[in-house]
Short mmCIF file of the C-alpha atoms (twelve columns), coordinates in Angstrom:
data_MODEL
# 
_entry.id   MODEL 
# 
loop_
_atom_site.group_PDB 
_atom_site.id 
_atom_site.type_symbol 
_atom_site.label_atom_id 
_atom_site.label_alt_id 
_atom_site.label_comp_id 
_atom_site.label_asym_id 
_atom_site.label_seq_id 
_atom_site.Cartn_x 
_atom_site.Cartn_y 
_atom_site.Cartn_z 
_atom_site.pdbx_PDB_model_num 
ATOM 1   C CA . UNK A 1   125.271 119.775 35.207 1 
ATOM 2   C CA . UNK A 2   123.848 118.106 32.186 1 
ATOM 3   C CA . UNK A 3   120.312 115.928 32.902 1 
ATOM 4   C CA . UNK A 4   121.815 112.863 33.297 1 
ATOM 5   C CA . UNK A 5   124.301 114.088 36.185 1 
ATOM 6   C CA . UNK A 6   121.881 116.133 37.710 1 
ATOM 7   C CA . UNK A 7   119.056 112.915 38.315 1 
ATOM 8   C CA . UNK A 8   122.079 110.705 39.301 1 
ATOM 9   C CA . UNK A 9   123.228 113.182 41.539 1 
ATOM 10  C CA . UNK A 10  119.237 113.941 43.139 1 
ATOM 11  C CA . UNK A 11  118.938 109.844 43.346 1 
ATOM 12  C CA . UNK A 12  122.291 109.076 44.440 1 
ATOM 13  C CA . UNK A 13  121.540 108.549 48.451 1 
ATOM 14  C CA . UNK A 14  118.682 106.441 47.547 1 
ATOM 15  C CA . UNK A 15  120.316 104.265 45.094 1 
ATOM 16  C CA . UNK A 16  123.657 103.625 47.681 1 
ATOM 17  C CA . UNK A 17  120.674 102.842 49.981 1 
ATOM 18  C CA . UNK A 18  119.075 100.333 47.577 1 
ATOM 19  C CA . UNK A 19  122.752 98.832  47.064 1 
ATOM 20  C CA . UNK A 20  123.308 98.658  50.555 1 
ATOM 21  C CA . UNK A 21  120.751 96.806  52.024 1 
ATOM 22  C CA . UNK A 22  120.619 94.093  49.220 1 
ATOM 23  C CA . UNK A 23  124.691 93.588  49.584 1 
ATOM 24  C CA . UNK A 24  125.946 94.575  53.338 1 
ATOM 25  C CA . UNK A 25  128.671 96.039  51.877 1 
ATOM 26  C CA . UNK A 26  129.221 99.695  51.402 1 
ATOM 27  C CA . UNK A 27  132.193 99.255  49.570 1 
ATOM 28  C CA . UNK A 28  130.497 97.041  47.343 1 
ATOM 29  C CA . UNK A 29  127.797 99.290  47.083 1 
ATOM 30  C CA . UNK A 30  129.622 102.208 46.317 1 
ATOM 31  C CA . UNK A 31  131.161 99.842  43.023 1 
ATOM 32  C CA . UNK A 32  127.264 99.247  42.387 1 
ATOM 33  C CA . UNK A 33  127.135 102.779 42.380 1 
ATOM 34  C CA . UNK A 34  129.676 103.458 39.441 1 
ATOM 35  C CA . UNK A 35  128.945 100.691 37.211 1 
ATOM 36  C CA . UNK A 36  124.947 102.491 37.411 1 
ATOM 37  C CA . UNK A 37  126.729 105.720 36.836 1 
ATOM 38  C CA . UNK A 38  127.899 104.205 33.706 1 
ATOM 39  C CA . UNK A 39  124.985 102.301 32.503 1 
ATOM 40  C CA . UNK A 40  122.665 105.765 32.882 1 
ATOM 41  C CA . UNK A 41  124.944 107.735 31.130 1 
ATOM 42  C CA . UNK A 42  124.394 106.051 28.062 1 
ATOM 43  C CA . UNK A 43  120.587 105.567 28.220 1 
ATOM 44  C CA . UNK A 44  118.277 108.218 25.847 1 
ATOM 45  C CA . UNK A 45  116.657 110.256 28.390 1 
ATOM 46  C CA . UNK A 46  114.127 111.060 25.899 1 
ATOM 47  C CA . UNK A 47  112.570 107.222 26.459 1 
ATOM 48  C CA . UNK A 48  112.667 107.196 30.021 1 
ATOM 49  C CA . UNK A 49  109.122 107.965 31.569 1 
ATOM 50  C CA . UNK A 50  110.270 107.742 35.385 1 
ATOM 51  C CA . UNK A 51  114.016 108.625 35.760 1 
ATOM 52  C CA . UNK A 52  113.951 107.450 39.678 1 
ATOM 53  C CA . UNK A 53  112.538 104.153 38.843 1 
ATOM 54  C CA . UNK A 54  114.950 103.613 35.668 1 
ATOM 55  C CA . UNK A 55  117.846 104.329 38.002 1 
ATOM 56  C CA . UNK A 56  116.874 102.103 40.905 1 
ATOM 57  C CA . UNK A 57  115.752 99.090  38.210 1 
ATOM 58  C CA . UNK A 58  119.610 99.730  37.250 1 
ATOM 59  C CA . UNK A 59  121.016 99.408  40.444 1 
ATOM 60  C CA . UNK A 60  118.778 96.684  41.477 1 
ATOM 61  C CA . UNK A 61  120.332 94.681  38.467 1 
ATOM 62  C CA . UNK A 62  124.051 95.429  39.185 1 
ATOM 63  C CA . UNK A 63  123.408 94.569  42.824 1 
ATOM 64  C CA . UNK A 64  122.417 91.424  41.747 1 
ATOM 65  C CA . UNK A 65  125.410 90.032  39.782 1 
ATOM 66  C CA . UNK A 66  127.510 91.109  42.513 1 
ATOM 67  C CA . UNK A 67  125.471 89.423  44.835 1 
ATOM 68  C CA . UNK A 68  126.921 86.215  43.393 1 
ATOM 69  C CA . UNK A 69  130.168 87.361  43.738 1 
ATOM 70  C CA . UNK A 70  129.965 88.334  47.237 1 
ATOM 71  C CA . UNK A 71  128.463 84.684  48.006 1 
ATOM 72  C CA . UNK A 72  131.640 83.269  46.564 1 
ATOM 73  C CA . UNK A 73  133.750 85.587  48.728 1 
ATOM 74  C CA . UNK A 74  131.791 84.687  51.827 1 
ATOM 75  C CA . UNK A 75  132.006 80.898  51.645 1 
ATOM 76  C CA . UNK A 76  136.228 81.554  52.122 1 
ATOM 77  C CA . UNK A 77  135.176 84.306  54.771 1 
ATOM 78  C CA . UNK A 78  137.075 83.750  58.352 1 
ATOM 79  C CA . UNK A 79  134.587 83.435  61.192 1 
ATOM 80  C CA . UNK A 80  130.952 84.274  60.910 1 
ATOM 81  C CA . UNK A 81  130.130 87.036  58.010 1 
ATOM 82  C CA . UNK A 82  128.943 90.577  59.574 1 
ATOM 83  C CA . UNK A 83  127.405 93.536  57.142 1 
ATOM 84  C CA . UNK A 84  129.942 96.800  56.940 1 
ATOM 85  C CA . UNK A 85  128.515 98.732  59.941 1 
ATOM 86  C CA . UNK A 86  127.841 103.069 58.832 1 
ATOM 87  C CA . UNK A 87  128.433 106.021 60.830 1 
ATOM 88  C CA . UNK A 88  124.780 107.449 59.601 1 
ATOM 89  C CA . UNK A 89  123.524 110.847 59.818 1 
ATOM 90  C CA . UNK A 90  121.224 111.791 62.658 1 
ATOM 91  C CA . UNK A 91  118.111 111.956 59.995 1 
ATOM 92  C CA . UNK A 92  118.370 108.164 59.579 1 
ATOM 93  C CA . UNK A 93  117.315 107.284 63.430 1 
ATOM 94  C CA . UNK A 94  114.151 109.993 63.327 1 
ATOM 95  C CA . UNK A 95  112.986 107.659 59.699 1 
ATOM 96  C CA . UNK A 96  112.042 104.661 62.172 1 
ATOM 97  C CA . UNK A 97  111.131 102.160 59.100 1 
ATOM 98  C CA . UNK A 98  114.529 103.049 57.451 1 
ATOM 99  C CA . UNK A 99  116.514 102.799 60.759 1 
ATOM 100 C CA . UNK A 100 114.927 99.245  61.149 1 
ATOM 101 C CA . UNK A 101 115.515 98.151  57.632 1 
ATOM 102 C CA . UNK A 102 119.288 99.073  57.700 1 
ATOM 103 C CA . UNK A 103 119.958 97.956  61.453 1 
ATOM 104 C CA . UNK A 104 122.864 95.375  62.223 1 
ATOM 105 C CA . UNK A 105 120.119 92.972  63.174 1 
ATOM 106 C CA . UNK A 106 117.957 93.421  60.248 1 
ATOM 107 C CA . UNK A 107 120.493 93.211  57.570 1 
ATOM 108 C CA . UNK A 108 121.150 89.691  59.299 1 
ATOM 109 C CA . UNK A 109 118.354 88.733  58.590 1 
ATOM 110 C CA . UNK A 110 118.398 89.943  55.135 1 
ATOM 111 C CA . UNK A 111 121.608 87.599  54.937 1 
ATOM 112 C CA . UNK A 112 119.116 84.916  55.062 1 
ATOM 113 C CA . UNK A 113 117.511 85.264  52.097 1 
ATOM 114 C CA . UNK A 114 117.942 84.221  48.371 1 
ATOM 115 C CA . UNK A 115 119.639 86.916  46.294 1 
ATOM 116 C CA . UNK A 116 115.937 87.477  44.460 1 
ATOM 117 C CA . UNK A 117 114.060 87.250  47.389 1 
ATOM 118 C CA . UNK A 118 116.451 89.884  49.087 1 
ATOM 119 C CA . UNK A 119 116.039 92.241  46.554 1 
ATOM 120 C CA . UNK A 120 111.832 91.742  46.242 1 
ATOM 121 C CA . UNK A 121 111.894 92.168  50.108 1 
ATOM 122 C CA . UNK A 122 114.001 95.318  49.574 1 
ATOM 123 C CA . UNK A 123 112.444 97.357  46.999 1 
ATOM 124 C CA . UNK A 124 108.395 96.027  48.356 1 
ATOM 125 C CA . UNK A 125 109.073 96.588  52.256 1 
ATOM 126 C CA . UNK A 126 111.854 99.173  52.494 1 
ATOM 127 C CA . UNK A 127 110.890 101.958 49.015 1 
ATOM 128 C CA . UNK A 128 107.500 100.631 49.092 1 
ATOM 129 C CA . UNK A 129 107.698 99.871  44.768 1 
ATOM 130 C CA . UNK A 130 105.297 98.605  42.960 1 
ATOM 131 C CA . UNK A 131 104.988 94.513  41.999 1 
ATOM 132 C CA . UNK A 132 105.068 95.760  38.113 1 
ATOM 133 C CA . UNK A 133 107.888 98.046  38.777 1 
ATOM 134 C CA . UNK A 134 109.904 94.972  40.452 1 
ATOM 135 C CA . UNK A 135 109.365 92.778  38.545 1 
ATOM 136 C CA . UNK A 136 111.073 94.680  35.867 1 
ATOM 137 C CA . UNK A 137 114.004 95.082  38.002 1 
ATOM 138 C CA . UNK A 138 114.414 91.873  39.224 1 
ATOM 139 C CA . UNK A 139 113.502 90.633  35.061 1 
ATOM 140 C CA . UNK A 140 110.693 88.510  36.642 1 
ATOM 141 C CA . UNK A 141 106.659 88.632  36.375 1 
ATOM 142 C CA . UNK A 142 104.552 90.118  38.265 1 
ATOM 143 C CA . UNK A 143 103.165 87.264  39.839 1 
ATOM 144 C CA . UNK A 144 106.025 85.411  40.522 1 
ATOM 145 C CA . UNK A 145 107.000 88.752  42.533 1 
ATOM 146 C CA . UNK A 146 104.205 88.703  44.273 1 
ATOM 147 C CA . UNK A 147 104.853 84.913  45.662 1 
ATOM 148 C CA . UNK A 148 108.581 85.730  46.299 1 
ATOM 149 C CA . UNK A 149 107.355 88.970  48.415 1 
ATOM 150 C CA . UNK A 150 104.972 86.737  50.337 1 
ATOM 151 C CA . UNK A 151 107.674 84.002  50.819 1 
ATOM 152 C CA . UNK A 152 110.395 86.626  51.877 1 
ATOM 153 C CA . UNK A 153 107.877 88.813  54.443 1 
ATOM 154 C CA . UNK A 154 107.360 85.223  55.826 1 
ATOM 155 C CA . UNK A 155 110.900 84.416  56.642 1 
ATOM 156 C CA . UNK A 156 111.862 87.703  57.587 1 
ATOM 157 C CA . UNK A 157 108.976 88.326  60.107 1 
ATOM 158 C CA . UNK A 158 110.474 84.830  61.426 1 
ATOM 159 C CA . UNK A 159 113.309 86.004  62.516 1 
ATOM 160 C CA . UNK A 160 112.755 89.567  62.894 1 
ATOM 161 C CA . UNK A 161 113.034 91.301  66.742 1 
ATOM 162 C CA . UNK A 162 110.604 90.557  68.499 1 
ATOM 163 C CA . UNK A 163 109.004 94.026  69.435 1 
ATOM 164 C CA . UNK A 164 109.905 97.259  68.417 1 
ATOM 165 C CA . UNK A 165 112.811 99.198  70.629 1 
ATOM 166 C CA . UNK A 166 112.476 102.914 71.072 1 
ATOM 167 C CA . UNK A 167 115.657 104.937 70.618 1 
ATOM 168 C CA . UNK A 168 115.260 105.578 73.939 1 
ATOM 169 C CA . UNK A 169 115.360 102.627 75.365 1 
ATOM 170 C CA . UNK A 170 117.840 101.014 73.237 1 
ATOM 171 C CA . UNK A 171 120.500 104.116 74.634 1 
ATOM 172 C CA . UNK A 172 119.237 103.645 78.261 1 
ATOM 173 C CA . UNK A 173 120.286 99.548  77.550 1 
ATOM 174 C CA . UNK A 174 123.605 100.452 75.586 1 
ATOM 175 C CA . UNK A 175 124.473 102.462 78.656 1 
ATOM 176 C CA . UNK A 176 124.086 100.079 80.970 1 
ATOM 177 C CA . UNK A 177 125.866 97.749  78.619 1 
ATOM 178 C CA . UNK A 178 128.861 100.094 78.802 1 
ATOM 179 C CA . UNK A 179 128.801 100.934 82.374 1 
ATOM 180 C CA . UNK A 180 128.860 97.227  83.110 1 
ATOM 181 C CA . UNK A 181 131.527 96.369  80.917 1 
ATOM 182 C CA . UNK A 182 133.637 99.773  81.866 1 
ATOM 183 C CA . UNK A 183 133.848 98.556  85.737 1 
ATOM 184 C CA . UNK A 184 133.819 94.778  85.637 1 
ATOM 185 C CA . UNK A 185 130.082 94.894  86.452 1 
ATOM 186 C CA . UNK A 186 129.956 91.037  85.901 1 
ATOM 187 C CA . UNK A 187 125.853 90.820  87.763 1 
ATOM 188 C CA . UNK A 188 125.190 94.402  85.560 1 
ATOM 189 C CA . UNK A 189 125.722 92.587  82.604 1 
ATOM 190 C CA . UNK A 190 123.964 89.891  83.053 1 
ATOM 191 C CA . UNK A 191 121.380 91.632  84.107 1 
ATOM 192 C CA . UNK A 192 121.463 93.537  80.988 1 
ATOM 193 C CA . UNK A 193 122.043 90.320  78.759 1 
ATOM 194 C CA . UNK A 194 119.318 87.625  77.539 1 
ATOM 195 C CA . UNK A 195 119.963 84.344  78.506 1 
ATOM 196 C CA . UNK A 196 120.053 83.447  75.073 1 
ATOM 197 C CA . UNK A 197 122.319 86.124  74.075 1 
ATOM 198 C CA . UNK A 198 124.527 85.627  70.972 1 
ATOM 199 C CA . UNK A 199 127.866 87.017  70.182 1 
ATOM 200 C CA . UNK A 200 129.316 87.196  66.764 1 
ATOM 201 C CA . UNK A 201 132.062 88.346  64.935 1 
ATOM 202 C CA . UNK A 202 135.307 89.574  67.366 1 
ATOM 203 C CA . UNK A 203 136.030 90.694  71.001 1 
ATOM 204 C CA . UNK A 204 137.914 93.222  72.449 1 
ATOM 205 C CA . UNK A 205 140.732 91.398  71.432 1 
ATOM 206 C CA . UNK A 206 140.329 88.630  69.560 1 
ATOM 207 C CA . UNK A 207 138.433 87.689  66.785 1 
ATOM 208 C CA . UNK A 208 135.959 84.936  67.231 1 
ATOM 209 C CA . UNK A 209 135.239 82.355  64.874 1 
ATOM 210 C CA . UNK A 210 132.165 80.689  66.229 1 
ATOM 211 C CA . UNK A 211 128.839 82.385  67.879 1 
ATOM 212 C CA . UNK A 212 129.700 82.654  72.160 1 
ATOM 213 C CA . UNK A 213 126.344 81.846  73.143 1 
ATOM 214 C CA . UNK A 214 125.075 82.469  76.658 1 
ATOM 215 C CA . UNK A 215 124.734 85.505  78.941 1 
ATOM 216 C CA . UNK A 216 127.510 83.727  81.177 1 
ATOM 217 C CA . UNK A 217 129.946 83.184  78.614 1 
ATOM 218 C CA . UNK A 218 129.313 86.539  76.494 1 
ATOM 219 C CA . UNK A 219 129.670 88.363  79.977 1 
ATOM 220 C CA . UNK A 220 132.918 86.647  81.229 1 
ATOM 221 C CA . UNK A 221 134.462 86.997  77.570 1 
ATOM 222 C CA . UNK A 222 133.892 90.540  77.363 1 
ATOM 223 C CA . UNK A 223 135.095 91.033  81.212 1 
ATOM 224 C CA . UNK A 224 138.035 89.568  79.885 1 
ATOM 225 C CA . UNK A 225 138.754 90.796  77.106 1 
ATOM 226 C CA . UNK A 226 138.424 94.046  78.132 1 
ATOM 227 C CA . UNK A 227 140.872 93.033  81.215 1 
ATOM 228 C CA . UNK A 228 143.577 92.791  79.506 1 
ATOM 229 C CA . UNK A 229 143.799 95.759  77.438 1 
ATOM 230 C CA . UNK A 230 142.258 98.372  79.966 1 
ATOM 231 C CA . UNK A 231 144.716 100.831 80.045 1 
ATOM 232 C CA . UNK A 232 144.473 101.186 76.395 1 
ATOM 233 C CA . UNK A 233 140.677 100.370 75.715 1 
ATOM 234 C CA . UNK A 234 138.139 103.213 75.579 1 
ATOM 235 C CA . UNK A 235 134.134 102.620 74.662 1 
ATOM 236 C CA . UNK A 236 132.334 105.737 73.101 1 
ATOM 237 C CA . UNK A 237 128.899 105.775 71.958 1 
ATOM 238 C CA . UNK A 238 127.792 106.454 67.925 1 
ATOM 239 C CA . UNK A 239 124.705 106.161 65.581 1 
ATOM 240 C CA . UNK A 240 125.471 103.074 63.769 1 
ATOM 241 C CA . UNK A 241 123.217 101.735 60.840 1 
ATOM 242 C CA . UNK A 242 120.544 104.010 62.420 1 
ATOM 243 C CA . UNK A 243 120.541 102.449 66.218 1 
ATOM 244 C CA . UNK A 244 122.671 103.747 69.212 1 
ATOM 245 C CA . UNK A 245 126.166 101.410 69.186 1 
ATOM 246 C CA . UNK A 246 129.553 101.174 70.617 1 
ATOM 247 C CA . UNK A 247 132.476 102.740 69.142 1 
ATOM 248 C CA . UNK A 248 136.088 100.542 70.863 1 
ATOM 249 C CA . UNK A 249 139.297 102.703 70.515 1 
ATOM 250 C CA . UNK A 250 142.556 100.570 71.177 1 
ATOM 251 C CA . UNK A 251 145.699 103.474 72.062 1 
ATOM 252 C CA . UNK A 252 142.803 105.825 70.372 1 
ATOM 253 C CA . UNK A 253 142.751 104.226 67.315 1 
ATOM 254 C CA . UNK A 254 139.454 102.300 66.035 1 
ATOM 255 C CA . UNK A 255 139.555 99.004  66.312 1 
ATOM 256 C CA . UNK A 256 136.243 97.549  66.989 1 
ATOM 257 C CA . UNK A 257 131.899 98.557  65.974 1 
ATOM 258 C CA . UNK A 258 129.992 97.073  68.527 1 
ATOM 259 C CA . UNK A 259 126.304 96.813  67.509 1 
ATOM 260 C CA . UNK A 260 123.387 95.604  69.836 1 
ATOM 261 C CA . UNK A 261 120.364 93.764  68.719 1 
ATOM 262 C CA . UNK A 262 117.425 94.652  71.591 1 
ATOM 263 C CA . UNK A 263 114.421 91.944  72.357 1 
ATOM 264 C CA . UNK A 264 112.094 92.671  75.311 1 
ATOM 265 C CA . UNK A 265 114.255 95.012  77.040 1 
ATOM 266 C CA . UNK A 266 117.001 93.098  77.003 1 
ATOM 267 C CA . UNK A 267 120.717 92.515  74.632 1 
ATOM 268 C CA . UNK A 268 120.080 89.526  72.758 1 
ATOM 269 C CA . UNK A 269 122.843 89.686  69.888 1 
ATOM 270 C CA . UNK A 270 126.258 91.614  69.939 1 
ATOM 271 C CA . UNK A 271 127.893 92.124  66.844 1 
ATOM 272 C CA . UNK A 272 131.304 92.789  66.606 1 
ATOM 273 C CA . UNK A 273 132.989 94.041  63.638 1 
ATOM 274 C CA . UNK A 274 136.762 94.674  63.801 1 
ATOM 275 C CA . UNK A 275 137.952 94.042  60.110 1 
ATOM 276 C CA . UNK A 276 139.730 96.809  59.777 1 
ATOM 277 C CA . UNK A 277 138.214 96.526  55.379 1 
ATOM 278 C CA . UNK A 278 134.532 96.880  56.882 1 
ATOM 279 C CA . UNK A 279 135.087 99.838  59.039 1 
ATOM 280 C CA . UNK A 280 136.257 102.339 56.066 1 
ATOM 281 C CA . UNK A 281 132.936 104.051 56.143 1 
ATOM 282 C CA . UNK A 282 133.052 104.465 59.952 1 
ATOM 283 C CA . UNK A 283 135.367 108.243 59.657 1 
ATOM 284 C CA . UNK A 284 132.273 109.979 57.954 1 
ATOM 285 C CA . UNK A 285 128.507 109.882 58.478 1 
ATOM 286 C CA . UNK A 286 126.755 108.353 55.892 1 
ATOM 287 C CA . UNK A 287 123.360 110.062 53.853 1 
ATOM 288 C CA . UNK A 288 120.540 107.303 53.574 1 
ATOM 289 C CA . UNK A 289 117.239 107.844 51.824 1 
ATOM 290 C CA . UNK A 290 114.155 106.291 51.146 1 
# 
């Protein structure tokens, strides 16, 4: 391997990373990927003082334009707009800040911001980068990172869970979840749901095009749903974006990513993502890094 493969190659997990969380889209990432590929095969090695930072300042950037075009794509989007959900490798769960930063809920969140403001709030929070060192890849000053950091920690803590969620505790609730759903539980589940619970995305069967808010309407929609295509329905569990989630098989093919957002011991957002273009990455585990 020459040195420009070989730092690509040592960096690429953290750069897909990088991509990833600014864009919710792991195909799109994986385009971010190629066009830095390209970019850092024609820089002079010899001027480059950190290689890491060059390459992530380089991502950050291509991110970034196709930010814009992902907005565009989004505002003719059917129903509510849901990140591409990863099969992740088991080291992403024990990395508790990197599990949070790339869970379903979080990345919702992250949906909230500005384009800027995501990508500040991504390199500051998530690879813990310097304001100078931003500022270069976002082609801003220092300063004005600084304010956009302060703005985005703001509007993230905001709407944020509200207390951290063990692993542990977010399997125990999953299971519960699934035992509930799996026998018609109707009291189990809303037992296990908030009362403010909000499901977006799809069902069992059908897609949804606007939030089902409500334990009692989440719970009876799921019940029946799943009613109606028992027989050929099965639930599995799988580490999803670095949280415990639910994996729906229709006649054993996959048809639907179930992802849970925990508050207080309780489900407070279901996320279901059945477009059969976001679940491409969901027939390998995916490397993240920090």
């Amino acid at each position: 391997m020459d040195a420009a493969t070989e730092d690509f190659v040592a960096h690429r997990n953290l750069l897909f990373t990088v991509a990833y969380e600014m864009l919710g889209s792991a195909a799109d990432a994986e385009d971010v990927l190629q066009e830095t590929w390209l970019k850092w095969a024609g820089v002079d090695l010899a001027t480059v003082r950190d290689r890491r930072a060059y390459l992530v300042r380089i991502t950050t950037r291509q991110a970034l334009n196709r930010l814009r075009t992902l907005g565009r794509r989004k505002e003719t989007y059917v129903g509510p707009w849901l990140p591409e959900p990863l099969l992740t490798t088991p080291d992403v769960a024990e990395d508790v800040e990197l599990a949070d930063s790339v869970s379903m809920a979080m990345m919702l969140v992250l949906e909230t911001l500005a384009p800027v403001e995501r990508a500040v709030f991504v390199l500051r929070e998530v690879f813990d980068l310097g304001y100078g060192e931003i500022a270069e890849a976002v082609e801003k000053s220092p300063a004005a990172v600084r304010q956009i950091a302060h703005r985005a920690r703001a509007h993230v803590a905001a709407r944020r869970p509200r207390g951290e969620v063990s692993a542990a505790e977010s399997r125990e609730a999953l299971a519960a979840f699934r035992r509930a759903v799996e026998t018609g539980d109707l009291q189990g589940l809303l037992d296990i749901l908030s009362p403010d619970v909000v499901l977006l995305g799809g069902g069992i069967k059908q897609a949804v095009l606007r939030p089902v808010t409500g334990a009692g309407k989440v719970a009876r929609f799921m019940l029946g749903g799943l009613a109606k295509q028992a027989a050929a329905l099965s639930l599995g569990a799988a580490q999803v974006n670095g949280y415990p989630a639910l994996i729906v098989r229709l006649d054993g093919e996959l048809d639907t990513v179930l992802a849970v957002r925990f508050d207080e011991g309780r489900i407070t957002g279901l996320y279901a993502v059945r477009n059969p273009e976001k679940l491409s990455h969901m027939h390998r585990e995916t490397a993240l890094r920090r």
